[in-house]
Amino acid sequence: MKTLIQSAVAILLVGFAMLGIAWKLEQGSASGTTDSITVYNWGDYIDPDVLKQFEQETGIKVIYETFDSNEGMMGKIEQGGTNYDITAPSEYMIEMMMEKDLLLPLDHSLLPNLKNIDPYFLDLPFDPGNLYSIPYFWGSLGIAFNPTLLEGQTFESWDNLWDPSLKQRVILVDSAREVVGMGLNSLHYSLNSTDRDEIQEAMDKLALLTPNVKAVIGDEVTQLMVNEEAAVALTWSGQAADMMYSNENIDYIVPEEGSNLWFDNFVIPCTAKNIEGAHAFLNFLLRPDIAAQNTEYVGYTTPNEAALELMDPEIVEDERYYPDEEMREHLEVYRNLGLKNLGIYNEHFLEFKMSLQ
């Protein structure tokens, strides 16, 4: 009997010990004392050496995963079952995630390097007060083109893409907001329009563009332009920068009717397990030297004002990538259109792509 009692006590003690360990692990994870963070970002959107340097300086391991669309990223977080500590949605998606309570508020006391961001890029309508997000990269949507493959065509206007001489020579990015928005902008309408008549008019005009469309693709456009297998592409400024770095014949322009001014910001999703580690990572990226290094690798435009002083003047003075405030007035930020209107855009875009086959 005494042996049985001793065994029972031992089992209880082990049980309590295991519960204690589990509680400590849970508390450590919630308070951000775990030794890793999981970053969910766009593909090829950070310098791998920056990740290594963060790990070396902090001892926090970075688990890195990628996504290829805002909608796919949000869907995965909304479904649950993930442990993402940081992700990088675009401006309209930040609004949608806020509405769905998918984001955790930031602790600005843990982000002293936020002072390095140009005030122009703070307190924007999609996140007043930057309660949930910090600026990462920004840029424009425009036209990349190779004059050596063209017969003197210029692209000061969106309408230039409809030139009959460009038959089967234009590549479009595979994104509804960009393509439908281009159609709207070409008619001097807002790229955030929810007016059914305006959207239909834009689609009718895009239908006339189909003979010129060579393909609707994603990241592959960069290599096609670099290899001079394509002459014209609707693309983002950073992607155009990659093209021009590899092929000096390529140029980039934002048409005069206006276009999209986009922002990708880092946020901490509700799936986060290492909140303190996430803040440490964000503050690290806000350091001028790290932001400058990362910007030179990625090729997009940094909002980090202090980092600009450490970068090549030839880059930061190039108005194709760093347009002044007057030029930015012709650009428009995507707004959250709501699921119903976004569905209308996606439906029209799908019909457009099917018409190319």
Short mmCIF file of C-alpha atoms in Angstrom, two decimals, residues 16-140:
data_model
loop_
_atom_site.label_atom_id
_atom_site.label_comp_id
_atom_site.label_asym_id
_atom_site.label_seq_id
_atom_site.Cartn_x
_atom_site.Cartn_y
_atom_site.Cartn_z
CA PHE A 16 2.17 19.07 -12.06
CA ALA A 17 5.72 19.57 -13.35
CA MET A 18 4.61 18.97 -16.91
CA LEU A 19 1.72 21.42 -16.49
CA GLY A 20 4.17 23.97 -15.10
CA ILE A 21 6.50 23.57 -18.07
CA ALA A 22 3.61 23.89 -20.50
CA TRP A 23 2.37 27.03 -18.71
CA LYS A 24 5.85 28.58 -18.83
CA LEU A 25 6.19 27.80 -22.54
CA GLU A 26 2.80 29.33 -23.21
CA GLN A 27 3.62 32.43 -21.17
CA GLY A 28 7.03 32.73 -22.85
CA SER A 29 5.43 32.53 -26.28
CA ALA A 30 2.77 35.10 -25.44
CA SER A 31 5.26 37.54 -23.96
CA GLY A 32 7.64 37.26 -26.89
CA THR A 33 10.50 35.38 -25.20
CA THR A 34 10.61 32.58 -27.78
CA ASP A 35 13.79 32.27 -29.79
CA SER A 36 12.26 32.55 -33.28
CA ILE A 37 9.87 34.62 -35.38
CA THR A 38 7.99 33.64 -38.52
CA VAL A 39 7.93 36.23 -41.30
CA TYR A 40 5.35 35.91 -44.10
CA ASN A 41 6.40 38.17 -46.98
CA TRP A 42 6.27 38.63 -50.74
CA GLY A 43 8.81 36.61 -52.71
CA ASP A 44 12.33 38.06 -53.04
CA TYR A 45 11.28 41.07 -50.97
CA ILE A 46 14.09 41.25 -48.42
CA ASP A 47 17.86 40.91 -48.48
CA PRO A 48 18.77 37.44 -47.09
CA ASP A 49 21.87 39.00 -45.52
CA VAL A 50 19.60 41.31 -43.51
CA LEU A 51 17.85 38.26 -42.05
CA LYS A 52 21.20 36.70 -41.15
CA GLN A 53 22.41 39.92 -39.51
CA PHE A 54 19.23 40.14 -37.42
CA GLU A 55 19.74 36.55 -36.25
CA GLN A 56 23.37 37.24 -35.37
CA GLU A 57 22.59 40.43 -33.45
CA THR A 58 19.56 39.19 -31.53
CA GLY A 59 19.84 35.40 -31.36
CA ILE A 60 16.29 35.21 -32.74
CA LYS A 61 15.93 32.75 -35.62
CA VAL A 62 13.88 33.92 -38.62
CA ILE A 63 11.56 31.41 -40.27
CA TYR A 64 10.72 32.90 -43.65
CA GLU A 65 7.73 32.04 -45.85
CA THR A 66 6.38 33.80 -48.95
CA PHE A 67 3.06 34.56 -50.63
CA ASP A 68 2.16 35.89 -54.08
CA SER A 69 -1.06 37.82 -53.49
CA ASN A 70 -2.65 39.96 -50.79
CA GLU A 71 -5.82 37.91 -50.92
CA GLY A 72 -3.98 34.61 -50.55
CA MET A 73 -2.03 35.95 -47.59
CA MET A 74 -5.13 37.23 -45.78
CA GLY A 75 -7.06 34.04 -46.47
CA LYS A 76 -4.37 31.90 -44.88
CA ILE A 77 -4.22 34.09 -41.76
CA GLU A 78 -8.02 34.23 -41.55
CA GLN A 79 -8.29 30.44 -41.69
CA GLY A 80 -6.03 30.13 -38.63
CA GLY A 81 -3.58 27.38 -37.84
CA THR A 82 -0.55 29.55 -38.67
CA ASN A 83 2.07 31.18 -36.44
CA TYR A 84 3.02 34.19 -38.54
CA ASP A 85 4.52 36.97 -36.43
CA ILE A 86 4.91 39.48 -39.28
CA THR A 87 3.45 39.94 -42.73
CA ALA A 88 3.48 42.68 -45.39
CA PRO A 89 0.07 43.56 -46.85
CA SER A 90 -0.61 46.43 -49.23
CA GLU A 91 -2.59 49.46 -48.15
CA TYR A 92 -6.12 48.33 -49.11
CA MET A 93 -5.52 44.92 -47.56
CA ILE A 94 -4.45 46.54 -44.29
CA GLU A 95 -7.89 48.17 -44.15
CA MET A 96 -9.60 44.84 -44.78
CA MET A 97 -7.52 43.06 -42.15
CA MET A 98 -8.27 45.79 -39.62
CA GLU A 99 -11.99 45.41 -40.28
CA LYS A 100 -11.73 41.66 -39.68
CA ASP A 101 -9.68 42.08 -36.45
CA LEU A 102 -6.78 40.17 -37.99
CA LEU A 103 -4.10 42.61 -36.80
CA LEU A 104 -2.56 43.39 -33.41
CA PRO A 105 -1.89 47.01 -32.44
CA LEU A 106 1.76 48.09 -32.48
CA ASP A 107 3.62 49.20 -29.36
CA HIS A 108 5.36 52.36 -30.61
CA SER A 109 7.55 52.45 -27.49
CA LEU A 110 9.30 49.38 -28.93
CA LEU A 111 9.81 51.10 -32.31
CA PRO A 112 12.07 54.10 -31.62
CA ASN A 113 13.48 53.88 -35.18
CA LEU A 114 10.09 54.82 -36.58
CA LYS A 115 11.43 58.39 -36.33
CA ASN A 116 13.50 57.63 -39.47
CA ILE A 117 10.41 57.42 -41.69
CA ASP A 118 9.54 60.44 -43.82
CA PRO A 119 6.39 61.98 -42.21
CA TYR A 120 4.79 62.04 -45.68
CA PHE A 121 4.40 58.26 -45.42
CA LEU A 122 2.94 58.20 -41.92
CA ASP A 123 -0.64 58.67 -40.72
CA LEU A 124 -2.15 57.75 -44.09
CA PRO A 125 -5.90 57.13 -44.51
CA PHE A 126 -5.62 53.33 -44.58
CA ASP A 127 -4.04 53.31 -41.09
CA PRO A 128 -4.43 56.63 -39.21
CA GLY A 129 -1.73 57.07 -36.60
CA ASN A 130 0.04 53.92 -37.84
CA LEU A 131 -1.65 51.99 -35.09
CA TYR A 132 -1.27 48.71 -36.95
CA SER A 133 1.42 49.12 -39.61
CA ILE A 134 4.80 50.61 -40.43
CA PRO A 135 5.93 51.60 -43.95
CA TYR A 136 8.19 49.12 -45.75
CA PHE A 137 8.32 50.01 -49.46
CA TRP A 138 6.31 52.20 -51.81
CA GLY A 139 6.19 52.97 -55.49
CA SER A 140 4.06 53.50 -58.56
#
